[in-house]
Amino acid sequence: MTSLHQAWAALQPRLKILEPLPFSSDQWSLIERLHVSFNDREAHTHLPIPIARFRETATKKIQEHATQFDDVTTVAVDDGWFAENFGRGTPDTMAHFVRFYNDDVDEMMGVLVPPARYRKGHYSYGKFTAPQPHGLHTDHSAEDPAGAGEPICIARIETLGTHYLAGDYRAYDPETQSMIKALRYWIAVPEGEPENILHEMLKRETLKTIPVNRVMLMVAGNGSENSQVTQHIAARPPDGGLHSAFFQRQYKLT
């Protein structure tokens, strides 16, 4: 067992609401490449990868809290977030779990991608209705135009999930590129309307779905020759909406 494997195996007792997942031999090969140099474009074409699951008790409590709200609340985890939520009085219930998530993900990233340092994050919870679709997009780093590929960990709790483009974007044929354009801008293209294209790309598995209650490691940033930033789109809730929670934590490389 390598030192990286040993460090990963030793994480569990230090984590509060997450459980590190075991990796297959192929996944370990991918993780080891990212550990050496995160900006490895070929490795990025195999992301996202699940790295942890939420403990059942945490999942239940997070979802129970989310169901108390009929609107979506989105909170940025900025410089003042900790003081606002933990500097006085009793913290908001969701902030309590986000704090544990942040601490746990930081611990895991310290093992998997040692140069990673927190850049920004946010979380959302409540009843998701998506009256206007949020098209296919990436998580970039507007505050750092020179930033290339950066680690980001996202999680959907209990419902909805997230779809992502699979494989090497450069290898897509012109028809697929046109369909991607439809999803990015939510417009009609010669191949059809965006809603139909979404279903077709899921059927073809050009779009795959991130499982709920898992922490997924993927790529944010502004892109470069050595990176492939993950393109993703939220799953569409049914008519009437669906309660859920979403946590996101992005890192810069030092």
mmCIF file of C-alpha atoms in Angstrom:
data_model
loop_
_atom_site.group_PDB
_atom_site.id
_atom_site.type_symbol
_atom_site.label_atom_id
_atom_site.label_comp_id
_atom_site.label_asym_id
_atom_site.label_seq_id
_atom_site.Cartn_x
_atom_site.Cartn_y
_atom_site.Cartn_z
ATOM 1 C CA MET A 1 0.000 0.000 0.000
ATOM 2 C CA THR A 2 1.412 3.391 -1.015
ATOM 3 C CA SER A 3 1.563 6.380 1.320
ATOM 4 C CA LEU A 4 -1.341 7.967 -0.608
ATOM 5 C CA HIS A 5 -3.455 4.843 -0.085
ATOM 6 C CA GLN A 6 -2.526 4.803 3.599
ATOM 7 C CA ALA A 7 -3.395 8.472 4.056
ATOM 8 C CA TRP A 8 -6.779 7.913 2.408
ATOM 9 C CA ALA A 9 -7.495 4.878 4.584
ATOM 10 C CA ALA A 10 -6.621 6.872 7.718
ATOM 11 C CA LEU A 11 -9.076 9.705 6.997
ATOM 12 C CA GLN A 12 -12.320 8.206 8.281
ATOM 13 C CA PRO A 13 -11.897 8.871 12.036
ATOM 14 C CA ARG A 14 -11.253 12.574 11.360
ATOM 15 C CA LEU A 15 -14.377 13.191 9.272
ATOM 16 C CA LYS A 16 -17.649 14.446 10.733
ATOM 17 C CA ILE A 17 -20.419 13.746 8.193
ATOM 18 C CA LEU A 18 -18.666 12.112 5.226
ATOM 19 C CA GLU A 19 -17.252 8.642 4.594
ATOM 20 C CA PRO A 20 -14.378 8.289 2.093
ATOM 21 C CA LEU A 21 -15.203 5.858 -0.701
ATOM 22 C CA PRO A 22 -12.930 2.972 -1.668
ATOM 23 C CA PHE A 23 -11.364 3.350 -5.109
ATOM 24 C CA SER A 24 -10.971 0.697 -7.789
ATOM 25 C CA SER A 25 -7.544 0.123 -9.329
ATOM 26 C CA ASP A 26 -8.521 2.271 -12.328
ATOM 27 C CA GLN A 27 -9.747 5.031 -10.041
ATOM 28 C CA TRP A 28 -6.533 4.880 -8.039
ATOM 29 C CA SER A 29 -4.535 5.311 -11.249
ATOM 30 C CA LEU A 30 -6.573 8.431 -11.985
ATOM 31 C CA ILE A 31 -6.262 9.765 -8.428
ATOM 32 C CA GLU A 32 -2.500 9.208 -8.436
ATOM 33 C CA ARG A 33 -2.115 11.214 -11.654
ATOM 34 C CA LEU A 34 -4.131 14.104 -10.220
ATOM 35 C CA HIS A 35 -2.133 13.889 -6.993
ATOM 36 C CA VAL A 36 1.103 14.438 -8.933
ATOM 37 C CA SER A 37 -0.291 17.207 -11.160
ATOM 38 C CA PHE A 38 -3.909 18.258 -11.058
ATOM 39 C CA ASN A 39 -3.744 19.929 -14.475
ATOM 40 C CA ASP A 40 -3.677 16.704 -16.463
ATOM 41 C CA ARG A 41 -6.172 17.066 -19.291
ATOM 42 C CA GLU A 42 -6.375 13.379 -20.139
ATOM 43 C CA ALA A 43 -7.152 12.583 -16.508
ATOM 44 C CA HIS A 44 -9.812 15.314 -16.488
ATOM 45 C CA THR A 45 -11.695 13.523 -19.275
ATOM 46 C CA HIS A 46 -12.446 10.773 -16.720
ATOM 47 C CA LEU A 47 -13.920 13.155 -14.136
ATOM 48 C CA PRO A 48 -16.142 13.654 -12.162
ATOM 49 C CA ILE A 49 -15.329 10.880 -9.724
ATOM 50 C CA PRO A 50 -17.139 10.141 -6.439
ATOM 51 C CA ILE A 51 -14.789 10.449 -3.473
ATOM 52 C CA ALA A 52 -17.127 10.272 -0.463
ATOM 53 C CA ARG A 53 -20.669 9.570 0.674
ATOM 54 C CA PHE A 54 -22.743 11.380 3.276
ATOM 55 C CA ARG A 55 -23.498 9.467 6.426
ATOM 56 C CA GLU A 56 -27.137 8.453 6.569
ATOM 57 C CA THR A 57 -27.921 10.483 9.687
ATOM 58 C CA ALA A 58 -26.504 13.646 8.104
ATOM 59 C CA THR A 59 -28.389 13.050 4.864
ATOM 60 C CA LYS A 60 -31.664 12.663 6.731
ATOM 61 C CA LYS A 61 -31.208 15.821 8.811
ATOM 62 C CA ILE A 62 -30.094 17.950 5.845
ATOM 63 C CA GLN A 63 -33.087 16.859 3.786
ATOM 64 C CA GLU A 64 -35.493 17.371 6.687
ATOM 65 C CA HIS A 65 -34.267 20.943 7.035
ATOM 66 C CA ALA A 66 -34.488 21.601 3.281
ATOM 67 C CA THR A 67 -38.132 20.480 3.207
ATOM 68 C CA GLN A 68 -39.081 23.303 5.578
ATOM 69 C CA PHE A 69 -38.601 25.896 2.812
ATOM 70 C CA ASP A 70 -40.753 26.511 -0.260
ATOM 71 C CA ASP A 71 -38.193 28.851 -1.823
ATOM 72 C CA VAL A 72 -34.518 28.281 -2.552
ATOM 73 C CA THR A 73 -31.983 29.933 -0.273
ATOM 74 C CA THR A 74 -28.466 30.354 -1.679
ATOM 75 C CA VAL A 75 -25.604 31.390 0.595
ATOM 76 C CA ALA A 76 -22.042 32.298 -0.395
ATOM 77 C CA VAL A 77 -19.316 30.981 1.896
ATOM 78 C CA ASP A 78 -17.229 34.153 1.857
ATOM 79 C CA ASP A 79 -14.842 35.803 4.314
ATOM 80 C CA GLY A 80 -17.658 36.868 6.613
ATOM 81 C CA TRP A 81 -19.678 33.658 6.525
ATOM 82 C CA PHE A 82 -18.084 31.930 9.511
ATOM 83 C CA ALA A 83 -18.331 34.950 11.820
ATOM 84 C CA GLU A 84 -21.924 35.625 10.786
ATOM 85 C CA ASN A 85 -23.013 32.052 11.467
ATOM 86 C CA PHE A 86 -20.816 30.976 14.367
ATOM 87 C CA GLY A 87 -19.638 34.179 16.010
ATOM 88 C CA ARG A 88 -22.823 34.804 17.926
ATOM 89 C CA GLY A 89 -25.835 32.801 19.007
ATOM 90 C CA THR A 90 -26.985 29.479 17.585
ATOM 91 C CA PRO A 91 -25.971 28.873 13.962
ATOM 92 C CA ASP A 92 -28.508 28.132 11.254
ATOM 93 C CA THR A 93 -29.065 24.379 10.921
ATOM 94 C CA MET A 94 -27.851 24.200 7.323
ATOM 95 C CA ALA A 95 -24.768 26.291 8.114
ATOM 96 C CA HIS A 96 -23.940 23.732 10.799
ATOM 97 C CA PHE A 97 -23.846 20.920 8.216
ATOM 98 C CA VAL A 98 -22.060 23.044 5.623
ATOM 99 C CA ARG A 99 -19.324 23.733 8.163
ATOM 100 C CA PHE A 100 -18.856 19.984 8.668
ATOM 101 C CA TYR A 101 -18.917 19.417 4.902
ATOM 102 C CA ASN A 102 -16.295 22.110 4.367
ATOM 103 C CA ASP A 103 -14.021 20.688 7.060
ATOM 104 C CA ASP A 104 -14.374 17.138 5.743
ATOM 105 C CA VAL A 105 -13.768 18.075 2.110
ATOM 106 C CA ASP A 106 -10.723 20.136 3.118
ATOM 107 C CA GLU A 107 -9.333 17.057 4.875
ATOM 108 C CA MET A 108 -9.885 14.906 1.792
ATOM 109 C CA MET A 109 -8.404 17.431 -0.603
ATOM 110 C CA GLY A 110 -5.361 17.722 1.638
ATOM 111 C CA VAL A 111 -4.727 14.052 0.859
ATOM 112 C CA LEU A 112 -5.771 13.883 -2.794
ATOM 113 C CA VAL A 113 -4.552 17.273 -4.087
ATOM 114 C CA PRO A 114 -2.082 18.714 -1.539
ATOM 115 C CA PRO A 115 -1.597 22.094 -3.323
ATOM 116 C CA ALA A 116 -5.356 22.813 -3.120
ATOM 117 C CA ARG A 117 -6.402 25.797 -1.003
ATOM 118 C CA TYR A 118 -9.954 27.060 -0.543
ATOM 119 C CA ARG A 119 -11.072 29.639 -3.110
ATOM 120 C CA LYS A 120 -14.851 29.991 -2.798
ATOM 121 C CA GLY A 121 -18.045 28.089 -2.222
ATOM 122 C CA HIS A 122 -21.775 28.271 -1.765
ATOM 123 C CA TYR A 123 -24.758 26.166 -0.820
ATOM 124 C CA SER A 124 -28.433 26.146 -1.737
ATOM 125 C CA TYR A 125 -31.428 24.455 -0.189
ATOM 126 C CA GLY A 126 -35.203 24.506 -0.321
ATOM 127 C CA LYS A 127 -37.746 23.697 -3.015
ATOM 128 C CA PHE A 128 -36.222 23.720 -6.497
ATOM 129 C CA THR A 129 -38.713 24.531 -9.248
ATOM 130 C CA ALA A 130 -36.415 25.810 -12.059
ATOM 131 C CA PRO A 131 -38.913 28.132 -13.810
ATOM 132 C CA GLN A 132 -35.986 29.154 -16.019
ATOM 133 C CA PRO A 133 -33.428 26.450 -16.859
ATOM 134 C CA HIS A 134 -29.837 27.022 -15.815
ATOM 135 C CA GLY A 135 -28.104 25.748 -18.935
ATOM 136 C CA LEU A 136 -24.972 23.696 -19.348
ATOM 137 C CA HIS A 137 -22.165 25.604 -17.649
ATOM 138 C CA THR A 138 -18.820 25.473 -15.874
ATOM 139 C CA ASP A 139 -17.630 26.873 -12.563
ATOM 140 C CA HIS A 140 -14.989 29.416 -13.504
ATOM 141 C CA SER A 141 -12.636 31.688 -11.577
ATOM 142 C CA ALA A 142 -13.476 35.232 -12.650
ATOM 143 C CA GLU A 143 -11.398 36.568 -9.759
ATOM 144 C CA ASP A 144 -8.288 34.868 -11.190
ATOM 145 C CA PRO A 145 -8.190 35.092 -15.012
ATOM 146 C CA ALA A 146 -4.863 33.254 -15.073
ATOM 147 C CA GLY A 147 -6.301 30.291 -13.188
ATOM 148 C CA ALA A 148 -6.354 27.036 -15.154
ATOM 149 C CA GLY A 149 -8.055 23.835 -14.029
ATOM 150 C CA GLU A 150 -8.930 23.798 -10.330
ATOM 151 C CA PRO A 151 -10.423 21.140 -8.049
ATOM 152 C CA ILE A 152 -14.055 21.541 -7.051
ATOM 153 C CA CYS A 153 -16.220 19.257 -4.925
ATOM 154 C CA ILE A 154 -19.995 19.294 -5.284
ATOM 155 C CA ALA A 155 -22.792 17.308 -3.693
ATOM 156 C CA ARG A 156 -26.549 16.993 -4.133
ATOM 157 C CA ILE A 157 -28.420 15.649 -1.142
ATOM 158 C CA GLU A 158 -31.276 13.170 -1.597
ATOM 159 C CA THR A 159 -32.856 14.412 -4.844
ATOM 160 C CA LEU A 160 -32.275 15.913 -8.313
ATOM 161 C CA GLY A 161 -28.620 15.119 -8.982
ATOM 162 C CA THR A 162 -26.576 16.869 -11.678
ATOM 163 C CA HIS A 163 -25.837 15.895 -15.290
ATOM 164 C CA TYR A 164 -22.373 16.300 -16.796
ATOM 165 C CA LEU A 165 -20.727 15.934 -20.201
ATOM 166 C CA ALA A 166 -18.722 12.720 -20.293
ATOM 167 C CA GLY A 167 -15.452 12.027 -22.059
ATOM 168 C CA ASP A 168 -13.177 14.240 -24.130
ATOM 169 C CA TYR A 169 -14.994 17.327 -25.411
ATOM 170 C CA ARG A 170 -12.560 17.686 -28.311
ATOM 171 C CA ALA A 171 -13.627 14.302 -29.663
ATOM 172 C CA TYR A 172 -17.302 15.229 -30.080
ATOM 173 C CA ASP A 173 -18.621 15.298 -33.650
ATOM 174 C CA PRO A 174 -20.265 18.451 -35.121
ATOM 175 C CA GLU A 175 -23.793 17.190 -34.391
ATOM 176 C CA THR A 176 -22.965 16.677 -30.722
ATOM 177 C CA GLN A 177 -21.278 20.082 -30.555
ATOM 178 C CA SER A 178 -24.480 21.642 -31.891
ATOM 179 C CA MET A 179 -26.549 19.786 -29.292
ATOM 180 C CA ILE A 180 -24.216 21.019 -26.563
ATOM 181 C CA LYS A 181 -24.800 24.576 -27.789
ATOM 182 C CA ALA A 182 -28.549 24.022 -27.396
ATOM 183 C CA LEU A 183 -28.082 23.046 -23.752
ATOM 184 C CA ARG A 184 -25.595 25.795 -22.979
ATOM 185 C CA TYR A 185 -27.826 28.612 -24.230
ATOM 186 C CA TRP A 186 -31.147 26.724 -23.949
ATOM 187 C CA ILE A 187 -32.015 27.443 -27.574
ATOM 188 C CA ALA A 188 -33.325 25.432 -30.506
ATOM 189 C CA VAL A 189 -30.758 24.071 -32.980
ATOM 190 C CA PRO A 190 -31.181 21.980 -36.167
ATOM 191 C CA GLU A 191 -31.114 18.828 -34.028
ATOM 192 C CA GLY A 192 -34.153 19.941 -32.026
ATOM 193 C CA GLU A 193 -35.433 21.781 -28.970
ATOM 194 C CA PRO A 194 -33.237 21.853 -25.843
ATOM 195 C CA GLU A 195 -35.654 19.822 -23.700
ATOM 196 C CA ASN A 196 -35.671 16.987 -26.254
ATOM 197 C CA ILE A 197 -31.917 17.236 -26.733
ATOM 198 C CA LEU A 198 -31.382 16.908 -22.983
ATOM 199 C CA HIS A 199 -33.293 13.619 -22.959
ATOM 200 C CA GLU A 200 -31.512 12.370 -26.083
ATOM 201 C CA MET A 201 -28.037 13.112 -24.707
ATOM 202 C CA LEU A 202 -28.908 11.318 -21.477
ATOM 203 C CA LYS A 203 -30.124 8.356 -23.529
ATOM 204 C CA ARG A 204 -26.865 8.312 -25.506
ATOM 205 C CA GLU A 205 -24.893 8.740 -22.244
ATOM 206 C CA THR A 206 -23.115 11.757 -23.670
ATOM 207 C CA LEU A 207 -24.607 13.284 -20.553
ATOM 208 C CA LYS A 208 -24.278 11.219 -17.407
ATOM 209 C CA THR A 209 -25.778 11.827 -13.986
ATOM 210 C CA ILE A 210 -23.950 12.425 -10.734
ATOM 211 C CA PRO A 211 -25.468 10.298 -7.954
ATOM 212 C CA VAL A 212 -27.040 12.013 -4.962
ATOM 213 C CA ASN A 213 -25.494 11.884 -1.487
ATOM 214 C CA ARG A 214 -22.017 11.631 -2.977
ATOM 215 C CA VAL A 215 -19.196 14.161 -3.003
ATOM 216 C CA MET A 216 -17.910 14.462 -6.561
ATOM 217 C CA LEU A 217 -14.452 15.707 -7.485
ATOM 218 C CA MET A 218 -14.430 17.551 -10.794
ATOM 219 C CA VAL A 219 -12.725 20.471 -12.546
ATOM 220 C CA ALA A 220 -13.489 24.188 -12.256
ATOM 221 C CA GLY A 221 -11.412 27.169 -13.363
ATOM 222 C CA ASN A 222 -10.912 28.986 -16.641
ATOM 223 C CA GLY A 223 -9.462 26.162 -18.681
ATOM 224 C CA SER A 224 -6.135 25.744 -20.445
ATOM 225 C CA GLU A 225 -4.371 23.393 -22.835
ATOM 226 C CA ASN A 226 -3.663 21.136 -19.858
ATOM 227 C CA SER A 227 -7.186 21.044 -18.450
ATOM 228 C CA GLN A 228 -10.770 20.183 -19.288
ATOM 229 C CA VAL A 229 -13.237 22.049 -17.096
ATOM 230 C CA THR A 230 -16.312 19.980 -16.239
ATOM 231 C CA GLN A 231 -19.497 21.090 -18.006
ATOM 232 C CA HIS A 232 -22.658 20.300 -16.081
ATOM 233 C CA ILE A 233 -26.360 21.075 -15.829
ATOM 234 C CA ALA A 234 -28.777 20.592 -12.944
ATOM 235 C CA ALA A 235 -31.390 17.871 -13.259
ATOM 236 C CA ARG A 236 -34.838 19.279 -14.002
ATOM 237 C CA PRO A 237 -37.275 18.982 -11.084
ATOM 238 C CA PRO A 238 -40.783 17.658 -11.776
ATOM 239 C CA ASP A 239 -43.798 19.939 -11.991
ATOM 240 C CA GLY A 240 -44.420 21.404 -8.578
ATOM 241 C CA GLY A 241 -40.749 21.306 -7.637
ATOM 242 C CA LEU A 242 -38.648 19.122 -5.388
ATOM 243 C CA HIS A 243 -36.843 19.757 -2.108
ATOM 244 C CA SER A 244 -33.103 19.299 -2.109
ATOM 245 C CA ALA A 245 -29.784 20.740 -0.940
ATOM 246 C CA PHE A 246 -26.604 21.468 -2.874
ATOM 247 C CA PHE A 247 -23.087 22.046 -1.478
ATOM 248 C CA GLN A 248 -20.121 23.326 -3.501
ATOM 249 C CA ARG A 249 -16.509 24.047 -2.533
ATOM 250 C CA GLN A 250 -13.870 25.203 -5.034
ATOM 251 C CA TYR A 251 -10.098 25.334 -4.600
ATOM 252 C CA LYS A 252 -7.167 27.188 -6.106
ATOM 253 C CA LEU A 253 -3.781 25.563 -6.623
ATOM 254 C CA THR A 254 -0.755 26.986 -4.833
#
